[in-house]
Amino acid sequence: MPSIPQRYRAIMRPAAAAMEPYDPQAADVRINLSANENTHGLAPSLRLAVDRALAKVATNRYPDPLAGDLRAAIAQVEGVDPAWVIVGNGGDELIFNLFLAFCDDGSRVLTCPPTFAVYGIYAELVGAQVVEVPRDPKTFEVRAREVVEAAASARVVCLTSPNNPTGTLVDPALVREVCAACPGIVLADEAYMEFAPAGSSARPLLNDCDNLVILHTFSKAYCLAGARVGYVLANPGIISALAAVRQPYSVSSLDQAAALAVMGRRDAMAPVITSIVDQRELVREELAKLPGATVWPSAANFLFVRLPHAHEVWERLRDEHSILVRDFSANPACPDCLRITVGTPGENAAVIKALSQLVKE
Ligand code: PMP
């Protein structure tokens, strides 16, 4: 994607003019383990259910703006009233809308790098100031005391659990403490929570913490990254604020129908999720055997690994083995680190074999 010509940059909002077009750095590869998708795809019975649901969608009509049926299904599964749920065009849109609704010029958005880059980008777009409380560089745990302290002057605190790219959890007890300390909103981004041990979610805090926003997505465990559907659980007052700033038709009828079909049969996803979790532990053991490697525990569907000459390894993995993983080696918060999505057993075996070969050379 070409850069923005100066002719237009000069007349853009300064916060937008400072940006560059998003470059997904997509590569046409045999095995793509770079985006934390569920590489198994939908099981045939689920795919059939989605296809049937899509066939019934009236494409000549606008979608239901608040996705009533899907909202009700999510509410039932999450054990809340539908007033506590809002659906968005992927988690990304909900993060953007959260900042749009709650951040003003100079509002502080607290993040704990290395973490999901979108928080920083969207915060800057709406004119907010990003305040970083870096994670412990050895363990990648959040620095609890510093976060609680900085939360006192934050408009939004972003706590990602499990964290992307490190796989680290945030203790719900800390989420509670941060909610108490923060006069603004606390975002518990649980995009990968389906892969984490039971009891890891901040969900039980919802009733007590009226500034807690929990984010979920259908893009990861639920195999619908292509459909673009996410949702937020929060106090109905926060849901109203998000509903006020959203584009009414941002979630298409087709996407709503696909997500509803999957939500109704989510039990059918369980074996794949269990297999990914089991595979994650096997891949972790294998990665730890590579000479010079450090691999961190992960509660998500990916692993974070430090390897000698990681950038070169990443390049050769792509060019010589046609396997794409995500390169974080240039990020000062995590030098020489790569993030590897846990895929099917065959994909995982292929990436381990290729890495073993490359690291030995
Ligand atoms: N949160 C985290 C931590 C993520 O990694 C992602 C996707 N990479 C999202 C939210 C948003 O996901 P989506 O927009 O696909 O729902």
CSV table of C-alpha atoms and ligand atoms in Angstrom, one decimal:
chain,number,residue,atom,x,y,z
A,1,MET,CA,0.0,0.0,0.0
A,2,PRO,CA,1.6,3.3,-1.0
A,3,SER,CA,2.2,6.0,1.6
A,4,ILE,CA,-0.1,9.0,1.9
A,5,PRO,CA,0.9,11.8,-0.5
A,6,GLN,CA,1.9,15.1,1.3
A,7,ARG,CA,-0.8,16.8,-0.6
A,8,TYR,CA,-3.4,14.9,1.5
A,9,ARG,CA,-1.4,14.5,4.6
A,10,ALA,CA,-1.3,18.3,4.9
A,11,ILE,CA,-5.1,18.5,5.2
A,12,MET,CA,-5.6,15.4,7.4
A,13,ARG,CA,-6.3,15.5,11.1
A,14,PRO,CA,-2.9,15.6,12.7
A,15,ALA,CA,-3.4,12.4,14.6
A,16,ALA,CA,-4.4,10.6,11.4
A,17,ALA,CA,-1.7,12.3,9.3
A,18,ALA,CA,0.9,10.7,11.6
A,19,MET,CA,-0.3,7.2,10.6
A,20,GLU,CA,0.8,5.0,7.7
A,21,PRO,CA,-1.6,2.7,5.8
A,22,TYR,CA,-1.8,-0.7,7.6
A,23,ASP,CA,0.5,-3.2,5.9
A,24,PRO,CA,-0.6,-6.8,6.9
A,25,GLN,CA,2.7,-8.2,5.4
A,26,ALA,CA,0.7,-11.1,4.1
A,27,ALA,CA,2.7,-13.8,2.3
A,28,ASP,CA,1.5,-16.6,0.1
A,29,VAL,CA,2.7,-19.5,2.2
A,30,ARG,CA,2.0,-23.2,2.7
A,31,ILE,CA,1.4,-22.9,6.5
A,32,ASN,CA,0.2,-19.6,8.0
A,33,LEU,CA,0.7,-19.5,11.8
A,34,SER,CA,1.1,-15.7,12.0
A,35,ALA,CA,-2.4,-14.3,13.0
A,36,ASN,CA,-3.6,-16.5,15.9
A,37,GLU,CA,-6.5,-17.8,13.8
A,38,ASN,CA,-8.1,-21.2,14.5
A,39,THR,CA,-6.3,-23.0,11.6
A,40,HIS,CA,-8.6,-26.1,12.0
A,41,GLY,CA,-11.5,-24.3,10.3
A,42,LEU,CA,-15.1,-25.1,11.2
A,43,ALA,CA,-16.0,-28.7,11.7
A,44,PRO,CA,-18.2,-29.9,8.8
A,45,SER,CA,-21.4,-29.9,10.9
A,46,LEU,CA,-20.8,-26.3,12.0
A,47,ARG,CA,-19.9,-25.3,8.5
A,48,LEU,CA,-23.2,-26.7,7.3
A,49,ALA,CA,-25.1,-24.9,10.0
A,50,VAL,CA,-23.4,-21.6,9.0
A,51,ASP,CA,-24.1,-22.2,5.3
A,52,ARG,CA,-27.8,-22.9,6.0
A,53,ALA,CA,-28.0,-19.7,8.2
A,54,LEU,CA,-26.4,-17.6,5.5
A,55,ALA,CA,-28.8,-18.9,2.8
A,56,LYS,CA,-31.7,-17.5,4.8
A,57,VAL,CA,-30.3,-14.0,5.1
A,58,ALA,CA,-32.3,-11.2,3.4
A,59,THR,CA,-29.5,-9.3,1.8
A,60,ASN,CA,-31.8,-6.5,0.5
A,61,ARG,CA,-32.5,-5.4,4.0
A,62,TYR,CA,-30.2,-3.6,6.4
A,63,PRO,CA,-29.0,-5.7,9.4
A,64,ASP,CA,-30.5,-5.5,12.8
A,65,PRO,CA,-28.3,-2.7,14.3
A,66,LEU,CA,-27.9,-4.2,17.7
A,67,ALA,CA,-27.9,-7.8,16.4
A,68,GLY,CA,-30.8,-8.7,18.7
A,69,ASP,CA,-30.8,-12.5,18.1
A,70,LEU,CA,-27.0,-12.8,18.4
A,71,ARG,CA,-27.0,-10.5,21.4
A,72,ALA,CA,-29.6,-12.7,23.2
A,73,ALA,CA,-27.7,-15.9,22.4
A,74,ILE,CA,-24.4,-14.3,23.7
A,75,ALA,CA,-26.3,-13.1,26.9
A,76,GLN,CA,-27.6,-16.6,27.5
A,77,VAL,CA,-24.2,-18.2,27.1
A,78,GLU,CA,-22.5,-15.6,29.3
A,79,GLY,CA,-25.3,-15.6,31.9
A,80,VAL,CA,-26.1,-11.9,31.7
A,81,ASP,CA,-29.1,-9.9,30.6
A,82,PRO,CA,-28.9,-8.8,26.9
A,83,ALA,CA,-28.6,-5.1,28.1
A,84,TRP,CA,-25.0,-6.1,29.3
A,85,VAL,CA,-23.9,-7.1,25.7
A,86,ILE,CA,-23.0,-5.2,22.6
A,87,VAL,CA,-21.8,-6.7,19.3
A,88,GLY,CA,-19.2,-5.1,17.0
A,89,ASN,CA,-17.5,-5.6,13.7
A,90,GLY,CA,-14.7,-7.6,15.3
A,91,GLY,CA,-13.1,-6.8,18.6
A,92,ASP,CA,-11.1,-4.1,16.8
A,93,GLU,CA,-14.2,-2.0,16.2
A,94,LEU,CA,-15.3,-2.3,19.8
A,95,ILE,CA,-11.8,-1.1,21.0
A,96,PHE,CA,-12.0,1.9,18.7
A,97,ASN,CA,-15.5,2.7,19.8
A,98,LEU,CA,-14.5,2.5,23.4
A,99,PHE,CA,-11.7,5.1,22.9
A,100,LEU,CA,-14.0,7.2,20.7
A,101,ALA,CA,-16.6,7.3,23.5
A,102,PHE,CA,-14.4,7.7,26.5
A,103,CYS,CA,-11.2,9.4,25.4
A,104,ASP,CA,-10.7,13.1,24.7
A,105,ASP,CA,-7.6,15.0,23.6
A,106,GLY,CA,-4.9,14.1,26.1
A,107,SER,CA,-6.8,11.4,28.0
A,108,ARG,CA,-4.5,8.8,29.2
A,109,VAL,CA,-4.7,5.2,27.8
A,110,LEU,CA,-2.6,2.8,29.8
A,111,THR,CA,-1.1,-0.2,28.1
A,112,CYS,CA,1.4,-2.9,29.2
A,113,PRO,CA,3.8,-3.6,26.4
A,114,PRO,CA,4.6,-5.8,24.7
A,115,THR,CA,0.9,-6.1,24.0
A,116,PHE,CA,-1.7,-5.8,21.2
A,117,ALA,CA,-0.5,-2.8,19.1
A,118,VAL,CA,-4.1,-1.8,18.2
A,119,TYR,CA,-4.6,-0.1,21.6
A,120,GLY,CA,-1.8,2.4,21.0
A,121,ILE,CA,-2.8,3.1,17.3
A,122,TYR,CA,-6.5,3.7,18.1
A,123,ALA,CA,-5.7,5.7,21.2
A,124,GLU,CA,-3.4,8.0,19.2
A,125,LEU,CA,-6.0,8.3,16.4
A,126,VAL,CA,-8.6,9.8,18.9
A,127,GLY,CA,-6.0,12.1,20.3
A,128,ALA,CA,-5.4,10.2,23.6
A,129,GLN,CA,-2.0,10.0,25.2
A,130,VAL,CA,-0.6,6.4,25.6
A,131,VAL,CA,1.0,5.7,28.9
A,132,GLU,CA,3.1,2.5,29.0
A,133,VAL,CA,3.8,0.4,32.0
A,134,PRO,CA,6.1,-2.2,30.5
A,135,ARG,CA,5.9,-5.8,31.6
A,136,ASP,CA,8.6,-7.5,33.5
A,137,PRO,CA,11.1,-8.3,30.7
A,138,LYS,CA,11.9,-11.7,32.0
A,139,THR,CA,8.5,-13.1,32.8
A,140,PHE,CA,6.2,-10.7,30.8
A,141,GLU,CA,3.9,-10.5,33.8
A,142,VAL,CA,2.3,-7.1,34.3
A,143,ARG,CA,3.9,-5.0,37.0
A,144,ALA,CA,0.9,-5.0,39.3
A,145,ARG,CA,1.9,-2.1,41.7
A,146,GLU,CA,2.9,0.2,38.9
A,147,VAL,CA,-0.3,-0.5,36.9
A,148,VAL,CA,-2.6,0.2,39.9
A,149,GLU,CA,-0.7,3.4,40.6
A,150,ALA,CA,-0.9,4.6,37.0
A,151,ALA,CA,-4.5,3.6,36.7
A,152,ALA,CA,-5.5,6.4,39.1
A,153,SER,CA,-4.9,8.9,36.3
A,154,ALA,CA,-6.0,6.8,33.3
A,155,ARG,CA,-9.2,7.2,31.3
A,156,VAL,CA,-8.8,3.7,29.9
A,157,VAL,CA,-6.6,0.8,31.2
A,158,CYS,CA,-6.0,-2.0,28.8
A,159,LEU,CA,-5.4,-5.4,30.5
A,160,THR,CA,-5.1,-8.2,28.0
A,161,SER,CA,-5.6,-11.7,29.3
A,162,PRO,CA,-4.2,-13.8,27.8
A,163,ASN,CA,-1.9,-11.2,26.4
A,164,ASN,CA,-1.0,-11.0,22.8
A,165,PRO,CA,1.9,-11.7,22.0
A,166,THR,CA,3.1,-13.2,25.2
A,167,GLY,CA,0.3,-15.5,26.3
A,168,THR,CA,0.4,-14.2,29.9
A,169,LEU,CA,-2.7,-14.0,32.0
A,170,VAL,CA,-3.8,-11.1,34.3
A,171,ASP,CA,-5.1,-12.3,37.7
A,172,PRO,CA,-8.8,-11.3,38.1
A,173,ALA,CA,-7.9,-10.1,41.6
A,174,LEU,CA,-5.6,-7.5,39.9
A,175,VAL,CA,-8.4,-6.5,37.5
A,176,ARG,CA,-10.6,-5.9,40.5
A,177,GLU,CA,-7.9,-3.7,42.1
A,178,VAL,CA,-7.4,-1.7,38.9
A,179,CYS,CA,-11.1,-1.2,38.5
A,180,ALA,CA,-11.2,0.3,42.0
A,181,ALA,CA,-8.2,2.5,41.4
A,182,CYS,CA,-9.2,3.8,37.9
A,183,PRO,CA,-11.7,6.7,37.6
A,184,GLY,CA,-12.2,5.7,33.9
A,185,ILE,CA,-12.8,2.4,32.1
A,186,VAL,CA,-10.8,-0.9,32.5
A,187,LEU,CA,-10.7,-3.0,29.4
A,188,ALA,CA,-10.2,-6.7,30.1
A,189,ASP,CA,-9.4,-7.9,26.6
A,190,GLU,CA,-10.2,-11.7,26.7
A,191,ALA,CA,-10.0,-12.4,23.0
A,192,TYR,CA,-8.1,-15.6,23.7
A,193,MET,CA,-9.8,-16.6,27.0
A,194,GLU,CA,-11.4,-19.8,25.6
A,195,PHE,CA,-7.9,-21.3,25.5
A,196,ALA,CA,-7.1,-20.4,29.2
A,197,PRO,CA,-7.7,-22.5,32.3
A,198,ALA,CA,-11.1,-22.2,34.0
A,199,GLY,CA,-11.2,-19.4,36.5
A,200,SER,CA,-9.0,-17.1,34.5
A,201,SER,CA,-11.7,-14.7,33.3
A,202,ALA,CA,-12.7,-11.4,34.8
A,203,ARG,CA,-16.3,-12.3,34.0
A,204,PRO,CA,-17.3,-12.8,37.8
A,205,LEU,CA,-16.3,-9.2,38.5
A,206,LEU,CA,-18.9,-7.7,36.2
A,207,ASN,CA,-21.6,-7.1,38.8
A,208,ASP,CA,-19.1,-5.5,41.3
A,209,CYS,CA,-17.1,-3.3,38.9
A,210,ASP,CA,-19.2,-0.8,37.0
A,211,ASN,CA,-16.2,0.4,35.0
A,212,LEU,CA,-15.2,-3.0,33.7
A,213,VAL,CA,-15.4,-3.8,30.0
A,214,ILE,CA,-14.8,-7.4,28.9
A,215,LEU,CA,-14.0,-8.0,25.2
A,216,HIS,CA,-14.5,-11.2,23.4
A,217,THR,CA,-14.2,-12.2,19.7
A,218,PHE,CA,-15.5,-14.9,17.4
A,219,SER,CA,-12.2,-14.6,15.4
A,220,LYS,CA,-10.1,-17.0,17.5
A,221,ALA,CA,-11.6,-20.1,19.2
A,222,TYR,CA,-14.8,-19.8,17.1
A,223,CYS,CA,-13.1,-19.9,13.6
A,224,LEU,CA,-14.8,-16.8,12.3
A,225,ALA,CA,-12.0,-14.3,11.8
A,226,GLY,CA,-13.3,-13.8,8.3
A,227,ALA,CA,-16.8,-12.9,9.5
A,228,ARG,CA,-15.6,-10.0,11.8
A,229,VAL,CA,-17.7,-10.3,14.9
A,230,GLY,CA,-16.7,-9.4,18.5
A,231,TYR,CA,-18.7,-8.5,21.6
A,232,VAL,CA,-18.4,-6.6,24.8
A,233,LEU,CA,-19.8,-7.5,28.3
A,234,ALA,CA,-20.2,-4.4,30.5
A,235,ASN,CA,-22.6,-2.4,32.7
A,236,PRO,CA,-25.6,-1.3,30.6
A,237,GLY,CA,-24.6,2.3,31.0
A,238,ILE,CA,-21.3,1.5,29.2
A,239,ILE,CA,-23.2,-0.4,26.6
A,240,SER,CA,-25.3,2.7,25.9
A,241,ALA,CA,-22.2,4.8,25.5
A,242,LEU,CA,-20.8,2.3,23.0
A,243,ALA,CA,-24.1,2.2,21.2
A,244,ALA,CA,-24.2,6.0,20.9
A,245,VAL,CA,-20.9,6.2,18.9
A,246,ARG,CA,-21.2,3.0,16.8
A,247,GLN,CA,-22.0,3.0,13.1
A,248,PRO,CA,-25.6,1.4,13.2
A,249,TYR,CA,-25.0,-1.2,10.5
A,250,SER,CA,-21.4,-2.1,11.1
A,251,VAL,CA,-22.1,-5.8,11.7
A,252,SER,CA,-23.6,-7.3,8.5
A,253,SER,CA,-26.6,-9.6,8.5
A,254,LEU,CA,-24.3,-12.3,7.1
A,255,ASP,CA,-21.8,-12.0,9.9
A,256,GLN,CA,-24.6,-11.9,12.5
A,257,ALA,CA,-26.1,-15.1,11.1
A,258,ALA,CA,-22.7,-16.9,10.9
A,259,ALA,CA,-21.9,-16.0,14.6
A,260,LEU,CA,-25.4,-17.0,15.7
A,261,ALA,CA,-25.1,-20.4,14.1
A,262,VAL,CA,-21.7,-21.0,15.7
A,263,MET,CA,-22.8,-19.7,19.1
A,264,GLY,CA,-25.8,-22.1,19.1
A,265,ARG,CA,-23.4,-25.0,18.6
A,266,ARG,CA,-20.4,-23.9,20.6
A,267,ASP,CA,-20.2,-27.3,22.3
A,268,ALA,CA,-19.1,-28.7,19.0
A,269,MET,CA,-16.0,-26.5,19.1
A,270,ALA,CA,-14.9,-27.9,22.4
A,271,PRO,CA,-12.8,-30.9,21.0
A,272,VAL,CA,-10.9,-28.5,18.7
A,273,ILE,CA,-10.2,-26.1,21.5
A,274,THR,CA,-9.0,-28.9,23.8
A,275,SER,CA,-6.7,-30.2,21.0
A,276,ILE,CA,-5.2,-26.8,20.5
A,277,VAL,CA,-4.5,-26.5,24.2
A,278,ASP,CA,-2.9,-30.0,24.3
A,279,GLN,CA,-0.9,-29.2,21.2
A,280,ARG,CA,0.3,-25.9,22.7
A,281,GLU,CA,1.9,-27.8,25.6
A,282,LEU,CA,3.6,-30.3,23.2
A,283,VAL,CA,4.9,-27.5,20.9
A,284,ARG,CA,6.1,-25.6,24.0
A,285,GLU,CA,8.2,-28.6,25.1
A,286,GLU,CA,9.6,-29.0,21.6
A,287,LEU,CA,10.5,-25.3,21.3
A,288,ALA,CA,12.2,-25.4,24.7
A,289,LYS,CA,14.5,-28.0,23.4
A,290,LEU,CA,15.9,-25.8,20.6
A,291,PRO,CA,19.4,-24.6,21.4
A,292,GLY,CA,19.4,-21.1,23.0
A,293,ALA,CA,15.5,-20.9,23.0
A,294,THR,CA,13.4,-19.4,25.8
A,295,VAL,CA,9.7,-20.1,25.6
A,296,TRP,CA,7.1,-18.6,27.9
A,297,PRO,CA,4.0,-20.3,29.4
A,298,SER,CA,1.0,-19.4,27.3
A,299,ALA,CA,-2.8,-19.5,28.1
A,300,ALA,CA,-3.7,-18.7,24.5
A,301,ASN,CA,-3.5,-20.4,21.1
A,302,PHE,CA,0.0,-19.2,20.4
A,303,LEU,CA,3.5,-19.4,21.9
A,304,PHE,CA,6.1,-16.7,22.3
A,305,VAL,CA,9.6,-17.8,21.9
A,306,ARG,CA,13.0,-16.1,21.9
A,307,LEU,CA,15.6,-17.6,19.6
A,308,PRO,CA,19.1,-16.5,18.6
A,309,HIS,CA,19.0,-14.6,15.3
A,310,ALA,CA,15.2,-14.6,15.4
A,311,HIS,CA,14.7,-12.3,12.4
A,312,GLU,CA,16.9,-14.4,10.1
A,313,VAL,CA,15.1,-17.6,11.4
A,314,TRP,CA,11.7,-16.0,10.6
A,315,GLU,CA,12.8,-15.0,7.1
A,316,ARG,CA,14.2,-18.5,6.3
A,317,LEU,CA,11.1,-20.1,7.8
A,318,ARG,CA,9.1,-18.1,5.3
A,319,ASP,CA,11.3,-18.3,2.3
A,320,GLU,CA,12.7,-21.9,2.6
A,321,HIS,CA,9.9,-23.7,4.3
A,322,SER,CA,6.9,-21.6,3.3
A,323,ILE,CA,5.8,-21.2,7.0
A,324,LEU,CA,4.8,-17.8,8.2
A,325,VAL,CA,4.9,-16.9,11.9
A,326,ARG,CA,4.9,-13.4,13.5
A,327,ASP,CA,8.2,-11.6,13.9
A,328,PHE,CA,8.5,-9.4,17.0
A,329,SER,CA,12.3,-9.3,16.9
A,330,ALA,CA,12.6,-5.6,16.2
A,331,ASN,CA,10.3,-4.7,19.1
A,332,PRO,CA,12.5,-3.2,21.9
A,333,ALA,CA,10.2,-4.8,24.5
A,334,CYS,CA,10.9,-8.3,23.2
A,335,PRO,CA,14.1,-8.6,21.2
A,336,ASP,CA,14.6,-11.8,19.2
A,337,CYS,CA,11.1,-13.0,19.8
A,338,LEU,CA,8.7,-14.8,17.5
A,339,ARG,CA,5.0,-15.5,18.0
A,340,ILE,CA,3.8,-18.9,16.7
A,341,THR,CA,0.2,-19.7,16.4
A,342,VAL,CA,-0.7,-23.3,17.5
A,343,GLY,CA,-2.2,-24.9,14.5
A,344,THR,CA,-3.2,-28.5,13.6
A,345,PRO,CA,-0.9,-31.3,14.7
A,346,GLY,CA,0.5,-31.5,11.1
A,347,GLU,CA,1.2,-27.8,11.0
A,348,ASN,CA,2.8,-27.8,14.4
A,349,ALA,CA,5.1,-30.7,13.5
A,350,ALA,CA,6.1,-28.9,10.3
A,351,VAL,CA,7.1,-25.7,12.1
A,352,ILE,CA,9.0,-27.6,14.8
A,353,LYS,CA,10.9,-29.6,12.2
A,354,ALA,CA,11.8,-26.5,10.2
A,355,LEU,CA,12.9,-24.6,13.3
A,356,SER,CA,15.0,-27.4,14.5
A,357,GLN,CA,16.8,-27.5,11.2
A,358,LEU,CA,17.3,-23.7,11.0
A,359,VAL,CA,18.4,-23.2,14.5
A,360,LYS,CA,21.1,-25.9,14.2
A,361,GLU,CA,22.6,-24.4,11.1
B,1,PMP,N1,-7.7,-8.3,21.2
B,1,PMP,C1,-6.6,-9.0,21.0
B,1,PMP,C2,-5.7,-9.2,22.2
B,1,PMP,C3,-6.3,-9.5,19.7
B,1,PMP,O1,-5.1,-10.2,19.5
B,1,PMP,C4,-7.2,-9.3,18.7
B,1,PMP,C5,-6.9,-9.8,17.3
B,1,PMP,N2,-5.7,-10.0,16.9
B,1,PMP,C6,-8.4,-8.6,18.9
B,1,PMP,C7,-8.6,-8.1,20.2
B,1,PMP,C8,-9.4,-8.3,17.9
B,1,PMP,O2,-9.8,-9.3,17.2
B,1,PMP,P1,-11.0,-9.2,16.1
B,1,PMP,O3,-11.0,-7.8,15.6
B,1,PMP,O4,-10.6,-10.2,15.0
B,1,PMP,O5,-12.2,-9.6,16.8
